[in-house]
Coordinates of C-alpha atoms and ligand atoms in Angstrom, one line a residue:
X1 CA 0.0 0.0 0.0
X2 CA 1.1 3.5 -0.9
X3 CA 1.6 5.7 2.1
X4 CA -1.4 8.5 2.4
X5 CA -0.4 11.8 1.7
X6 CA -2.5 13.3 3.9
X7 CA 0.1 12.1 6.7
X8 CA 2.6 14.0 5.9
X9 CA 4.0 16.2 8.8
X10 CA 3.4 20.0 8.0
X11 CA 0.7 19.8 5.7
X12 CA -0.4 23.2 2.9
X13 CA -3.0 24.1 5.6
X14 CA 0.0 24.5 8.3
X15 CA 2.5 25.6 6.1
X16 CA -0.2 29.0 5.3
X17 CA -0.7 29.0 9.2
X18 CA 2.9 29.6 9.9
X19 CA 3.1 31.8 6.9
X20 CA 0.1 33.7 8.5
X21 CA 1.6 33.8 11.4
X22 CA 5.2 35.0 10.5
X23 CA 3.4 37.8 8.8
X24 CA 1.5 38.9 11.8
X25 CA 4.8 38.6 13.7
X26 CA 6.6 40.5 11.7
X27 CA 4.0 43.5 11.2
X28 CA 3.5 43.6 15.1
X29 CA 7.5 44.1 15.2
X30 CA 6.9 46.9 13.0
X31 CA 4.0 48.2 14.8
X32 CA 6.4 47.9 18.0
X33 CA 9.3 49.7 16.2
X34 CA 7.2 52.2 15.3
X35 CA 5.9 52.9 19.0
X36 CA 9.3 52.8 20.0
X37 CA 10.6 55.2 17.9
X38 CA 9.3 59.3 18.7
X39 CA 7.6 60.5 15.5
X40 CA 7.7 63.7 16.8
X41 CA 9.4 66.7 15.7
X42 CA 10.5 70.1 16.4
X43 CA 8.7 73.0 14.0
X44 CA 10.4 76.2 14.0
X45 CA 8.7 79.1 13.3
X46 CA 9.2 82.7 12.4
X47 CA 6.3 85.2 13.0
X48 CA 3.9 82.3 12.3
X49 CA 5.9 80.6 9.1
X50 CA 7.6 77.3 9.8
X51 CA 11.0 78.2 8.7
X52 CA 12.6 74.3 9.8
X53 CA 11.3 70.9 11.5
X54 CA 13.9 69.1 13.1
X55 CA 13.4 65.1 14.7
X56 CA 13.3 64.8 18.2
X57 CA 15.2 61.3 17.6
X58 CA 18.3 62.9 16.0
X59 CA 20.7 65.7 17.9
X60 CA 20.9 68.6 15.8
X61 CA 21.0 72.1 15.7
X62 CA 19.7 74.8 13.4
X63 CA 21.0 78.3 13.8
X64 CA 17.9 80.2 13.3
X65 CA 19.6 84.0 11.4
X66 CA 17.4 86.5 11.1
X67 CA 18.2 90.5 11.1
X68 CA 16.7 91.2 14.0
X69 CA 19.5 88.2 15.1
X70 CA 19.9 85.1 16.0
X71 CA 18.9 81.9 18.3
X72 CA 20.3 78.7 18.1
X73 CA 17.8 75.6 18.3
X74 CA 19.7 72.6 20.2
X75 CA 18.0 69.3 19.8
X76 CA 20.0 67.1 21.9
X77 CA 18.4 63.3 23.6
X78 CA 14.7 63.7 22.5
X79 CA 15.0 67.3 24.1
X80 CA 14.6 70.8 22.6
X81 CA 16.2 74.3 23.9
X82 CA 17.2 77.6 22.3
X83 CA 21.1 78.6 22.5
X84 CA 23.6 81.5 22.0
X85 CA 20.4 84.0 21.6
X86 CA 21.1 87.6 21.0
X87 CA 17.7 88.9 21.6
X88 CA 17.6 91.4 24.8
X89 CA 15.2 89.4 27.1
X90 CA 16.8 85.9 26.8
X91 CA 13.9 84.5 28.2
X92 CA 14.0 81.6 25.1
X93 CA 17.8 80.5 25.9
X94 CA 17.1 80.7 29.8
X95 CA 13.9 78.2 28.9
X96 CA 14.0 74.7 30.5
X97 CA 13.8 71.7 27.9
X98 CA 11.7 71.0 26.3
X99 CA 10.4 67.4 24.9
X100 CA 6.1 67.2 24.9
X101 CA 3.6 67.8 22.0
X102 CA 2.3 71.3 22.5
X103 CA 5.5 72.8 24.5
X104 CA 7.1 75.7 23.3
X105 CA 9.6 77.7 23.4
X106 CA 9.1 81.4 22.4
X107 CA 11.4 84.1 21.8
X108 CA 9.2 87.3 21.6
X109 CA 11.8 89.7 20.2
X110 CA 12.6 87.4 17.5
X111 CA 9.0 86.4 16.4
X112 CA 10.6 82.8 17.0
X113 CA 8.5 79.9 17.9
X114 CA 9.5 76.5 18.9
X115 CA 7.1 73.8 19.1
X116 CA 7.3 70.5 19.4
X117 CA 4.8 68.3 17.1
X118 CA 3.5 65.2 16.3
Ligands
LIG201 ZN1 14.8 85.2 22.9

């Protein structure tokens, strides 16, 4: 007699199971990754025009120029603050940190806003 070939080990209706599987595996990794990752960013504006966004997941900085002067915008470990300003107040560069949707940093003499977005 000729073995059945329905006794096989992995039969087609397991082999699309792991398949199925695999795929929801790898698409929750992704789903993880992408949790794990902040999509935020940092939008720079000037007198309401976004002039530069910077990721919160990469240090940067952007020296903002402008004639009135300048502030430096630091984006070091998720974190966002205004450096080397030359406007006479210096309330932007003497700003904490900082790193949640909706916080900004403004610097009035400069028109500059700094906000951090989603
Ligand atoms: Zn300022």
């Amino acid at each position: 007699m000729e073995p059945k070939q329905e006794h096989k080990l992995i039969s087609h209706a397991d082999i699309l199971l792991i398949v199925g599987i695999l795929i929801l595996a790898v698409a929750g990794l992704f789903a993880w990754k992408k949790l794990e990752t902040p999509g935020a960013y940092v939008d720079i504006m000037i007198d309401g025009d976004s002039v530069k966004t910077l990721r919160l997941d990469q240090d940067a900085s952007y020296e903002v120029k402008q004639q009135v002067g300048v502030n430096t915008v630091v984006v070091q470990d998720g974190s966002v603050t205004v450096q080397d300003a030359d406007c006479p107040d210096k309330i932007c560069e003497k700003h904490r940190a900082i790193s949640q949707t909706g916080e900004t940093i403004i610097c009035l003499p400069h028109k500059l806003v700094v906000e951090i977005k989603e």
